[in-house]
PDB file of C-alpha atoms in Angstrom:
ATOM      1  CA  UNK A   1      18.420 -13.618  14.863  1.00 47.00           C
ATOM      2  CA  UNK A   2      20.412 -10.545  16.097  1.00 44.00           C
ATOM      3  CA  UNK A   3      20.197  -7.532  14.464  1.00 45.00           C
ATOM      4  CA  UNK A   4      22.902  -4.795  14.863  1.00 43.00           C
ATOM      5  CA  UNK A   5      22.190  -1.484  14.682  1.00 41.00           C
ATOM      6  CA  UNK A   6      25.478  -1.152  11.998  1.00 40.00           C
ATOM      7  CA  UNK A   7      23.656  -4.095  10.046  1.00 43.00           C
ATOM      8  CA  UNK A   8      20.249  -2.691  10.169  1.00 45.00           C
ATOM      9  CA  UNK A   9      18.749   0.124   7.636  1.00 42.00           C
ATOM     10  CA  UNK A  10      16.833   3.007   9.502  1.00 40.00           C
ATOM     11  CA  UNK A  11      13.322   2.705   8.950  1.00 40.00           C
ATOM     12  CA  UNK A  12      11.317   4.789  11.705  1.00 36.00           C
ATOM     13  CA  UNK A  13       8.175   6.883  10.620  1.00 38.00           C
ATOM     14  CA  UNK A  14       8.946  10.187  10.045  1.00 39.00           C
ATOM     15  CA  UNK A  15      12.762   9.906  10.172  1.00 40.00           C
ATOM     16  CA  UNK A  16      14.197  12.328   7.610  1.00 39.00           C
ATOM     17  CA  UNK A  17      17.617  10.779   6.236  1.00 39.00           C
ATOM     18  CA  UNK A  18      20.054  14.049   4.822  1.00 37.00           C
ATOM     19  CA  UNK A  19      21.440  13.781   1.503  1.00 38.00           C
ATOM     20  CA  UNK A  20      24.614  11.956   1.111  1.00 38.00           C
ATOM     21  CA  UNK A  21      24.187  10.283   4.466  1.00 38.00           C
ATOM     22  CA  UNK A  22      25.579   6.614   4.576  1.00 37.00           C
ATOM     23  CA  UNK A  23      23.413   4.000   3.584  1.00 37.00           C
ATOM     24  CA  UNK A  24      23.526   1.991   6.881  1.00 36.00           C
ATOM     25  CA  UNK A  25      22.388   3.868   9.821  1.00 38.00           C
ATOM     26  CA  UNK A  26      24.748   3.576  13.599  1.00 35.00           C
ATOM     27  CA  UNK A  27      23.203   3.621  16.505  1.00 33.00           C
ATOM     28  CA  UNK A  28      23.418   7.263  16.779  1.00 32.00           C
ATOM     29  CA  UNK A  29      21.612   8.080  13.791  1.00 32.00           C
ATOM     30  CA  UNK A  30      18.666   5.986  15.147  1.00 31.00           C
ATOM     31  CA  UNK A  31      18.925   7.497  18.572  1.00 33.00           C
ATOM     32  CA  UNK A  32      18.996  11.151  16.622  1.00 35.00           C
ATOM     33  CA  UNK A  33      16.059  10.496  14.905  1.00 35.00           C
ATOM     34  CA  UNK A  34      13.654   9.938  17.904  1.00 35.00           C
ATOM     35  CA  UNK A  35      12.154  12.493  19.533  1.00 39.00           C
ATOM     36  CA  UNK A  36      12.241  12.154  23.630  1.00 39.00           C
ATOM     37  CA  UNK A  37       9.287  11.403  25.789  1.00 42.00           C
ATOM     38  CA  UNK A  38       8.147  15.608  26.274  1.00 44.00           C
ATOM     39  CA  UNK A  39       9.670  16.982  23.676  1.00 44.00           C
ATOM     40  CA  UNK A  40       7.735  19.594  22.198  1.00 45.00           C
ATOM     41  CA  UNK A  41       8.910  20.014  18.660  1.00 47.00           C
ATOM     42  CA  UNK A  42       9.951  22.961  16.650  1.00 48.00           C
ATOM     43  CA  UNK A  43       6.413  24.677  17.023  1.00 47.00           C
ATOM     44  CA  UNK A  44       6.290  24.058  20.755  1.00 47.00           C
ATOM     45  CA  UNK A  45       3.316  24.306  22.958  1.00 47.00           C
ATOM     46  CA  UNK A  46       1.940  27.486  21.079  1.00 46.00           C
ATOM     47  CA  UNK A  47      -0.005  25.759  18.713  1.00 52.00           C
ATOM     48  CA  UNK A  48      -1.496  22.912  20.112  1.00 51.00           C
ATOM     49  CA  UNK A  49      -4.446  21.816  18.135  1.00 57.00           C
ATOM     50  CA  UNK A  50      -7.883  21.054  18.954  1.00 65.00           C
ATOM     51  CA  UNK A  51     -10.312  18.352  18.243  1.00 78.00           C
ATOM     52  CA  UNK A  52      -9.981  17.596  14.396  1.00 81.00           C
ATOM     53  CA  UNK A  53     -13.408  17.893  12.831  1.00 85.00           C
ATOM     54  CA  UNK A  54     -13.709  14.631  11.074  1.00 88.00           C
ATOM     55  CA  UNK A  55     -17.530  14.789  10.736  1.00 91.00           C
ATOM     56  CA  UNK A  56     -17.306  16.025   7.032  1.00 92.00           C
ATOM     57  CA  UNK A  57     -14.753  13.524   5.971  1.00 92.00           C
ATOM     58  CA  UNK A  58     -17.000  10.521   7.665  1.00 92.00           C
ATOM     59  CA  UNK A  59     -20.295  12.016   5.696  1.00 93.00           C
ATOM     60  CA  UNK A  60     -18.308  12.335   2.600  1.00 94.00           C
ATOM     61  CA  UNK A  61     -17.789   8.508   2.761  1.00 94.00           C
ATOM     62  CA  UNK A  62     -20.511   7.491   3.948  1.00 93.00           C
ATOM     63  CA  UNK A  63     -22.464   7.592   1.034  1.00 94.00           C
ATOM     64  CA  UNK A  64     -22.516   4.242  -0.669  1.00 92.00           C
ATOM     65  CA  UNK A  65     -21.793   5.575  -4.100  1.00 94.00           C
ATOM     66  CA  UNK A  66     -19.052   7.511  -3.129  1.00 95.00           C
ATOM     67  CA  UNK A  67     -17.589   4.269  -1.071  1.00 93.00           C
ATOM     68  CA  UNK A  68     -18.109   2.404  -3.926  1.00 91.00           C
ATOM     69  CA  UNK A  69     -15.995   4.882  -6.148  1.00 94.00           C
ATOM     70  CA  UNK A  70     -13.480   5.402  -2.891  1.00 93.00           C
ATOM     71  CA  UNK A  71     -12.802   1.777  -2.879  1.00 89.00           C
ATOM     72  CA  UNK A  72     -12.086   1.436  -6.443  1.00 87.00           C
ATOM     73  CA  UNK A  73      -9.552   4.004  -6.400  1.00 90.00           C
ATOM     74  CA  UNK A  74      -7.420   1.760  -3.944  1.00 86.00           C
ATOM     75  CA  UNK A  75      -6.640  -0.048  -7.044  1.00 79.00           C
ATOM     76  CA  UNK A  76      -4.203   3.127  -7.186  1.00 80.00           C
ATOM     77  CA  UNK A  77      -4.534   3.589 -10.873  1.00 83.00           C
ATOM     78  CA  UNK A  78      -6.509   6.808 -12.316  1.00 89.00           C
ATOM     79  CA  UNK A  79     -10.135   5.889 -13.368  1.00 91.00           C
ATOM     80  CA  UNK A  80     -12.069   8.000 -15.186  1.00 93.00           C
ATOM     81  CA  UNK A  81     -15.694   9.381 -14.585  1.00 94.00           C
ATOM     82  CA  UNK A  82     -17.354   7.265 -16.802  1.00 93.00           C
ATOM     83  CA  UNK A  83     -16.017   3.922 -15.488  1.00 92.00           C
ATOM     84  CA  UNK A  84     -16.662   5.336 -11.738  1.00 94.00           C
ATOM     85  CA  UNK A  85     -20.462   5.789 -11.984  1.00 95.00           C
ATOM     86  CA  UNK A  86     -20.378   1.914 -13.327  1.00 93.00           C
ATOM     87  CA  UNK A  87     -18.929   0.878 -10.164  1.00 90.00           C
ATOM     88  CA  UNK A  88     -21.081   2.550  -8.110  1.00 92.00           C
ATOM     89  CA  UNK A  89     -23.998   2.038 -10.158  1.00 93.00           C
ATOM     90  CA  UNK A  90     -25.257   5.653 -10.662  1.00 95.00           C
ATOM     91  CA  UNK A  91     -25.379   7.448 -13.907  1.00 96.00           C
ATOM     92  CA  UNK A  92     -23.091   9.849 -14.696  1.00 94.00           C
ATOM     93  CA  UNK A  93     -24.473  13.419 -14.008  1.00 95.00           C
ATOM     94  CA  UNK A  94     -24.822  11.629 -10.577  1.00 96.00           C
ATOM     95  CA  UNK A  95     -21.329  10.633 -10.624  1.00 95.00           C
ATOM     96  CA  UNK A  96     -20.199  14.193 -10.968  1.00 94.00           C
ATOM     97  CA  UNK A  97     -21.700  15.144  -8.195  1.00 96.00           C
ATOM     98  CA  UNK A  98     -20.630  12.877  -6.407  1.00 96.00           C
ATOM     99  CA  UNK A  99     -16.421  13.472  -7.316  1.00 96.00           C
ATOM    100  CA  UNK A 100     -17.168  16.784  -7.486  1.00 95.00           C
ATOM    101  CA  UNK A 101     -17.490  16.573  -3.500  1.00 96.00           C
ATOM    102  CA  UNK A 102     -14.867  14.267  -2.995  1.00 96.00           C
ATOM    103  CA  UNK A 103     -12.277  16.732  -4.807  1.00 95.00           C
ATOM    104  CA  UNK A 104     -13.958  19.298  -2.780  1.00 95.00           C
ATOM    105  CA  UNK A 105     -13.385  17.357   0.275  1.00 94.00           C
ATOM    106  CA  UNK A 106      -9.643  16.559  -0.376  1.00 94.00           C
ATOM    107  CA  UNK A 107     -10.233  13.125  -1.022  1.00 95.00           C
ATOM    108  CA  UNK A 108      -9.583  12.562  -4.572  1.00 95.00           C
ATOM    109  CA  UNK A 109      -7.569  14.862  -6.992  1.00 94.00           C
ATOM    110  CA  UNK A 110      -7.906  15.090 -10.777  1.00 94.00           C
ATOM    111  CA  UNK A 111      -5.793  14.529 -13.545  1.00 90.00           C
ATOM    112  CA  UNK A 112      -6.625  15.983 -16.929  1.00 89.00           C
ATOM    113  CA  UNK A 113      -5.383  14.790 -20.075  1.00 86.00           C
ATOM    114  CA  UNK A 114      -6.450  16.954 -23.043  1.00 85.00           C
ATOM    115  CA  UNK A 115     -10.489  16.912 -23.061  1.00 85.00           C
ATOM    116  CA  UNK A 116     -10.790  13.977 -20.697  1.00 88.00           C
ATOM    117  CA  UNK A 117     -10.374  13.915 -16.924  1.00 91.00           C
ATOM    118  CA  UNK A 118      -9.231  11.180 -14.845  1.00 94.00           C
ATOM    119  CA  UNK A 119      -9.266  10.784 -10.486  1.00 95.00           C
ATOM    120  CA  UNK A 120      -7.503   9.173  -8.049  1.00 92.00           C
ATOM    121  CA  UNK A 121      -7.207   9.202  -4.523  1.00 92.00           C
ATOM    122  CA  UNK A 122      -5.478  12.168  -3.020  1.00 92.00           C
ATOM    123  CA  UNK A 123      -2.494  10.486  -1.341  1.00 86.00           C
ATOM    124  CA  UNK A 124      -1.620   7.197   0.910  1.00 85.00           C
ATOM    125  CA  UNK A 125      -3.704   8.886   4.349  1.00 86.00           C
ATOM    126  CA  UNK A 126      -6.693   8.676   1.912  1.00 91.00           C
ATOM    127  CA  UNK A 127      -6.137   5.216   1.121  1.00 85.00           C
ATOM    128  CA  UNK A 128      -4.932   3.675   5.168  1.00 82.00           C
ATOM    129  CA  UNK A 129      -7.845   5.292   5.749  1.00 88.00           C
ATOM    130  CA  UNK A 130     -10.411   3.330   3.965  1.00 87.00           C
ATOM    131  CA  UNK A 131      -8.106   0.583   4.950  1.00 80.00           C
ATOM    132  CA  UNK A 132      -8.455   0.866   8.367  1.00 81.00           C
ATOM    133  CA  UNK A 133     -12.346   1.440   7.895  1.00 87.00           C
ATOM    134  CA  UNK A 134     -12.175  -2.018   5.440  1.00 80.00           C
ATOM    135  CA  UNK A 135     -11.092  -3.760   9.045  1.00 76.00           C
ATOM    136  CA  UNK A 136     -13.889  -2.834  10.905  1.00 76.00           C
ATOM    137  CA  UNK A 137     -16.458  -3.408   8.472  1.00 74.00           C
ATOM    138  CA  UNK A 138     -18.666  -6.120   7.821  1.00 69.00           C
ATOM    139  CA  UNK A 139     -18.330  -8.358   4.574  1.00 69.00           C
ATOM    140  CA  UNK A 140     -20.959  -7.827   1.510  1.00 70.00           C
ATOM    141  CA  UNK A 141     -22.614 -10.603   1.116  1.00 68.00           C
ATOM    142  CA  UNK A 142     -21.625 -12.965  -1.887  1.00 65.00           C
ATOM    143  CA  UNK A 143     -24.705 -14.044  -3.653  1.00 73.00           C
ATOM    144  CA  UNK A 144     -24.062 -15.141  -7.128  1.00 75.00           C
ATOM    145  CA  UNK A 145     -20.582 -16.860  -8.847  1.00 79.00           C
ATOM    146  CA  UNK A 146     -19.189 -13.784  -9.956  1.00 74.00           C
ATOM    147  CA  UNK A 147     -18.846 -12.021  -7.001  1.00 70.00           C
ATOM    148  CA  UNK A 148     -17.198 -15.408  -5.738  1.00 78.00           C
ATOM    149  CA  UNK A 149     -15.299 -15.611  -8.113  1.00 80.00           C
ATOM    150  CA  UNK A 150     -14.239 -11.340  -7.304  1.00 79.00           C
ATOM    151  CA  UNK A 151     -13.922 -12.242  -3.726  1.00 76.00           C
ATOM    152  CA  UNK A 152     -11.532 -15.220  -4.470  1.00 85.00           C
ATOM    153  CA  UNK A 153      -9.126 -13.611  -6.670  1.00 84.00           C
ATOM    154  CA  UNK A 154      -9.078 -10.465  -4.163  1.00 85.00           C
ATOM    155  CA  UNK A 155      -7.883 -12.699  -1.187  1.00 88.00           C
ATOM    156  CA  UNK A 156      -5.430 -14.105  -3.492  1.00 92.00           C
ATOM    157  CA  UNK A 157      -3.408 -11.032  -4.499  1.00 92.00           C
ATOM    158  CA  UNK A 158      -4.465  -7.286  -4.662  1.00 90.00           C
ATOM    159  CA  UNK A 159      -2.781  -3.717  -4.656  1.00 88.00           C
ATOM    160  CA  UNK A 160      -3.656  -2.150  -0.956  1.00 84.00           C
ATOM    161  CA  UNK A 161      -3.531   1.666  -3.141  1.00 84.00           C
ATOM    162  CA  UNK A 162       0.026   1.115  -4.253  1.00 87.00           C
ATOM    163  CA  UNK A 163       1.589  -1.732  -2.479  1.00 90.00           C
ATOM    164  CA  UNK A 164       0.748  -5.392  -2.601  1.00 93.00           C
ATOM    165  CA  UNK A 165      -1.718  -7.193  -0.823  1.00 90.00           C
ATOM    166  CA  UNK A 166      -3.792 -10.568  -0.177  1.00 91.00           C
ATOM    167  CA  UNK A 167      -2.166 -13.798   0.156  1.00 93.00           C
ATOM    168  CA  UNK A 168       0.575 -13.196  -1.980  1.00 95.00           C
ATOM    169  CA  UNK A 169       1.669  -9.817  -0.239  1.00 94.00           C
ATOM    170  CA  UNK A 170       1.224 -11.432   3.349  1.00 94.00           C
ATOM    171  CA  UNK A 171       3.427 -14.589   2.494  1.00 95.00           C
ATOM    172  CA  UNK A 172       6.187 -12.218   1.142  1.00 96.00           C
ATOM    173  CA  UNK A 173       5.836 -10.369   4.246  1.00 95.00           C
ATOM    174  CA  UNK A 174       6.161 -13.734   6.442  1.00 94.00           C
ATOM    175  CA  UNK A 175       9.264 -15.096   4.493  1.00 95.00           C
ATOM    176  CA  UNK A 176      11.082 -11.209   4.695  1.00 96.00           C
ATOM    177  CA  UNK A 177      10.680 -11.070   8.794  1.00 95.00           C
ATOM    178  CA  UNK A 178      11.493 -15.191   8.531  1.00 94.00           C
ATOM    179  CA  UNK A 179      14.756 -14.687   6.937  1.00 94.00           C
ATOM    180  CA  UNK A 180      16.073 -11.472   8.855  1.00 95.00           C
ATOM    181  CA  UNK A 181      15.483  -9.181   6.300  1.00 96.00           C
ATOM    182  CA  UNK A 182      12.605  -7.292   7.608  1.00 95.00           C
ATOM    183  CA  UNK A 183      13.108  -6.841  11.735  1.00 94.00           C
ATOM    184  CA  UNK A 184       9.295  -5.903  13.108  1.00 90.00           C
ATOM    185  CA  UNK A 185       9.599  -2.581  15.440  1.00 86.00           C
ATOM    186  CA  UNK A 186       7.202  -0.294  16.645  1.00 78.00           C
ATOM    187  CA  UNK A 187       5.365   1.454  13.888  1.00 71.00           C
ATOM    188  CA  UNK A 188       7.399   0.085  11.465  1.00 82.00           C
ATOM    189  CA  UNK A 189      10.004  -2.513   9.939  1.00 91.00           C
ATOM    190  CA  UNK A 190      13.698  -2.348  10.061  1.00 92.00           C
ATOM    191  CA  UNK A 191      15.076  -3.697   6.777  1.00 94.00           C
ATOM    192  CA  UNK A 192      18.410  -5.199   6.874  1.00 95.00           C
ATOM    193  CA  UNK A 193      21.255  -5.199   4.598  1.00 95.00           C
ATOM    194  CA  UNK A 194      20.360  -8.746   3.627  1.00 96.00           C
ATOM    195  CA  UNK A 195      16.693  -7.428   2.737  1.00 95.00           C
ATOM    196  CA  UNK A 196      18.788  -4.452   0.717  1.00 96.00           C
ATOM    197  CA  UNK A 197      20.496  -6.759  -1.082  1.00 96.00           C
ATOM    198  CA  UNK A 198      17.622  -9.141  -2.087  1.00 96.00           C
ATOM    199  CA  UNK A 199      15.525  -5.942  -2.969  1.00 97.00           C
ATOM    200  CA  UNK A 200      18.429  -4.847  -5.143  1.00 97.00           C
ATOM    201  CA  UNK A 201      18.555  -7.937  -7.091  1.00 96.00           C
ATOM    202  CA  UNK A 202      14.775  -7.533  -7.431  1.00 96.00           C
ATOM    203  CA  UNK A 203      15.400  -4.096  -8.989  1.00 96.00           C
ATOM    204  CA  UNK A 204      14.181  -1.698  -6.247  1.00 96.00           C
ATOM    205  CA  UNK A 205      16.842   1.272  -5.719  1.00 96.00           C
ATOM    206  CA  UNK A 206      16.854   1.660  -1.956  1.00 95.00           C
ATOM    207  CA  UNK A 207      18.423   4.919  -1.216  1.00 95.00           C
ATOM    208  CA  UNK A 208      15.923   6.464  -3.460  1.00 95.00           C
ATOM    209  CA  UNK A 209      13.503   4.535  -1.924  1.00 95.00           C
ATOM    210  CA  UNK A 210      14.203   6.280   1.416  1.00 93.00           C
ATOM    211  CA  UNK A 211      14.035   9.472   0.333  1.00 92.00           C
ATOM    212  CA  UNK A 212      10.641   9.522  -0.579  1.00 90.00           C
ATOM    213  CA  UNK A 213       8.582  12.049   1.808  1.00 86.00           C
ATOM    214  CA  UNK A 214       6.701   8.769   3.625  1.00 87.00           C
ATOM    215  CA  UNK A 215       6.699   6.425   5.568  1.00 89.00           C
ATOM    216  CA  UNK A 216       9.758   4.031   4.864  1.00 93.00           C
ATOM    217  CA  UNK A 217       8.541   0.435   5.645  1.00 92.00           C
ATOM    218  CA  UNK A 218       5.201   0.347   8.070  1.00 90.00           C
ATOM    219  CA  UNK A 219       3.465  -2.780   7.821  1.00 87.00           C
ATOM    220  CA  UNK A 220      -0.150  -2.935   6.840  1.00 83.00           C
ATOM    221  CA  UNK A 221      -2.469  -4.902   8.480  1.00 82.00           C
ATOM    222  CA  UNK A 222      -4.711  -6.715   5.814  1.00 81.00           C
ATOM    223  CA  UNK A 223      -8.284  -6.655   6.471  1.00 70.00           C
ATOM    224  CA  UNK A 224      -9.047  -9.803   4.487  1.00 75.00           C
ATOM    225  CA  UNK A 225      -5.905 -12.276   5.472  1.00 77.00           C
ATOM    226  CA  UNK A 226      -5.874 -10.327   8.817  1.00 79.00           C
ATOM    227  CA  UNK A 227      -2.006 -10.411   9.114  1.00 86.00           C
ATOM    228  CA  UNK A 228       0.529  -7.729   7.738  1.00 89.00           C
ATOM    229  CA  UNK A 229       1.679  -7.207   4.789  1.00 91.00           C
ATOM    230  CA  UNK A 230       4.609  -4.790   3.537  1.00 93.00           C
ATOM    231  CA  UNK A 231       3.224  -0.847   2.849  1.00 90.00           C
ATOM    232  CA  UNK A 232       4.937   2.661   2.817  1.00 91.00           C
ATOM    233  CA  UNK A 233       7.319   3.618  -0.063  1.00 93.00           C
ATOM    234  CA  UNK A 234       9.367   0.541  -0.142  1.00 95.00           C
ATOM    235  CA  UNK A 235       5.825  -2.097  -0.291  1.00 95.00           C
ATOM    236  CA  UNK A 236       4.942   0.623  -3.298  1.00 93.00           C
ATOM    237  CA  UNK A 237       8.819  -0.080  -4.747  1.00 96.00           C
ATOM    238  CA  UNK A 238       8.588  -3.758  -4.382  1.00 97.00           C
ATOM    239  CA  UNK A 239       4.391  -3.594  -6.087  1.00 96.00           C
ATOM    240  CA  UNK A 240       6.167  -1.578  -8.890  1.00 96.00           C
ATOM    241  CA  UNK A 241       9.313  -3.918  -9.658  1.00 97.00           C
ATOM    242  CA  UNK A 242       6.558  -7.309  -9.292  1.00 97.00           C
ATOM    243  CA  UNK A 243       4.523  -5.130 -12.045  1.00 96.00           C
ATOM    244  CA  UNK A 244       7.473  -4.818 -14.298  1.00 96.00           C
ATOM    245  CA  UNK A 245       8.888  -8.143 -14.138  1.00 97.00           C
ATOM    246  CA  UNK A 246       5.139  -9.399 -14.863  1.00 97.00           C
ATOM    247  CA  UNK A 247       5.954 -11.528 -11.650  1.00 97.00           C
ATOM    248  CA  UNK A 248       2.398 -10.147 -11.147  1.00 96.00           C
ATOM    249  CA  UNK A 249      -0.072  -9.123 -13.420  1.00 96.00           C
ATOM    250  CA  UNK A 250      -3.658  -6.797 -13.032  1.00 90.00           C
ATOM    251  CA  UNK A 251      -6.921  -8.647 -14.469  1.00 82.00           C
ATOM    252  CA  UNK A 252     -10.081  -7.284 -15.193  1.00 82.00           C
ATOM    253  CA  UNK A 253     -11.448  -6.839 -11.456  1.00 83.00           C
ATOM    254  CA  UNK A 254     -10.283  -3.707 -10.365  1.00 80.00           C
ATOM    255  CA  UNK A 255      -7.265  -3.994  -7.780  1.00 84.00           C
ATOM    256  CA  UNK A 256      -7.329  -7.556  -8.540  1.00 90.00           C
ATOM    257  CA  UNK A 257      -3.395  -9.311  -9.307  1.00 93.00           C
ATOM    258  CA  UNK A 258      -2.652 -12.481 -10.513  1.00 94.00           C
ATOM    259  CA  UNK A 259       0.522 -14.340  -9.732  1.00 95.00           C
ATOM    260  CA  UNK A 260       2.113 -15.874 -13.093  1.00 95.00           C
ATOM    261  CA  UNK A 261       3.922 -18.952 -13.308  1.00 95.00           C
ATOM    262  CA  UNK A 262       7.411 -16.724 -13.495  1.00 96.00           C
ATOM    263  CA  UNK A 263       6.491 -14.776 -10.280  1.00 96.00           C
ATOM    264  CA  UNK A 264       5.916 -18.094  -8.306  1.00 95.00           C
ATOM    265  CA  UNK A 265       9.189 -19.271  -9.200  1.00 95.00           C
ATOM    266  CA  UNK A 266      10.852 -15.793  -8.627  1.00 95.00           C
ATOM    267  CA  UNK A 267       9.169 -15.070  -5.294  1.00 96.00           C
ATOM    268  CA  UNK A 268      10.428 -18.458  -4.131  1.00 95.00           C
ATOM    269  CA  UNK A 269      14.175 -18.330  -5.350  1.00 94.00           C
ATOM    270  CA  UNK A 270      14.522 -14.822  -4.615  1.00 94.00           C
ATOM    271  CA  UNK A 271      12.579 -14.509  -1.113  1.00 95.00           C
ATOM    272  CA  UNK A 272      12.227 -18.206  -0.011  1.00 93.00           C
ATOM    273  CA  UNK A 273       8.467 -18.058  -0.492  1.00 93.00           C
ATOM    274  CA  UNK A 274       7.434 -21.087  -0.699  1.00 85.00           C
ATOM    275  CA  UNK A 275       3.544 -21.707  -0.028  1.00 81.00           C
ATOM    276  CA  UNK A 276       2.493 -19.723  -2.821  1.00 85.00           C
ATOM    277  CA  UNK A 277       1.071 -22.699  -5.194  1.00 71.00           C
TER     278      UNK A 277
END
């Protein structure tokens, strides 16, 4: 299929889209929006950085408790202390040393409600990040029928921080780029006004959706199905509409989804998605 650039929504990293621009980007808006091969930038070559130091960062996760805490937070949600040092299986004086150098780090943040205090990860870097280390790990070893069980309904559907991921997210992926509505292009996806208009109907507003200060529509490689799967602010629009709809819902394993009967059918009518049973 053909894509025109009048048919085709602008979706390149770090492409800032003005307020009250049209919704549809021309071919000059995508030209505008790329920098030329040399170009220095507004700073110019003043302030060209050096090496970035990412020994602290690497120690800070390098700890197993603190991975183990790290990786539960890619569930997205807010977890408190308590419920961290369970995961990581370390009691809870232990466990506030342990945030208290990950906050100190920059790579959780808190959020305090009344007496109690709850932590996330500090932003989407934080969680490609652990991503991106999740690919070029090694698997733990399953040794008993729960963690099967874990490791089963994982691969099946998960949030990847706040986008969806697994099986489900990667065949939603396939049947998008299938049908023309996602167009693959380097270092991201172009979505089309066919994908606009069956994200619409889904319930995700798009122009607001492009506004957000991120990426637009990079896909994610998942480190389990090892093929992409929607991320950015629009895989985070479509992971909150799928919530809402209780097309998907979360179970007791943390970042664990299941798809309900109503999401199968909606995912297939909707998207075409049709290998999902």
């Amino acid at each position: 299929m053909t894509v025109t650039p009048d048919r085709m929504y602008a979706a390149i990293p770090g492409a800032a889209r003005e307020p009250g621009t049209a919704g549809i980007a021309g071919s000059a808006e995508i030209a505008g929006s790329i920098e030329t091969p040399g170009s220095t930038g507004a700073t110019g070559d003043a302030e060209i950085a050096g090496d970035a130091d990412i020994a602290p960062v690497a120690a800070l996760i390098a700890d197993g408790a603190r991975a183990a805490m790290l990786t539960a937070l890619l569930d997205g949600r807010a977890l408190a202390a308590g419920e961290l040092a369970r995961i990581a299986g370390v009691s809870a004086p232990t466990a506030s040393s342990h945030l208290a150098r990950l906050l100190d780090g920059g790579l959780v943040t808190v959020v305090k409600q009344g007496r109690h205090r709850y932590y996330r990860l500090a932003g989407p870097d934080v969680a490609r990040t652990l991503e991106v280390l999740a690919r070029i790990s090694g698997r733990v070893a399953v040794r008993s029928l729960r963690q099967s069980r874990q490791a089963r309904l994982l691969r099946e559907a998960r949030s990847c921080y706040d986008h969806l991921a697994g099986r489900v997210g990667v065949e939603l992926y396939d049947a998008l780029v299938r049908d023309g509505r996602l167009v693959e292009a380097d270092g991201g996806c172009l979505l089309t006004v066919s994908g606009a208009e069956a994200l619409t109907e889904l319930g995700v507003d798009v122009e607001r959706v492009r506004r957000a200060r991120r990426r637009f529509a990079p896909d994610c490689l998942d480190w389990l199905e090892r093929r992409p799967h929607l991320g950015g602010a629009l895989g985070a629009a479509v992971l909150d509409r799928l919530l809402a709809r209780e097309w998907l819902v979360r179970g007791t394993v943390p970042r664990a989804l299941r798809l309900t009967g109503a999401g199968r059918e909606g995912l297939e009518r909707l998207f075409g998605c049709k290998d999902l049973s």
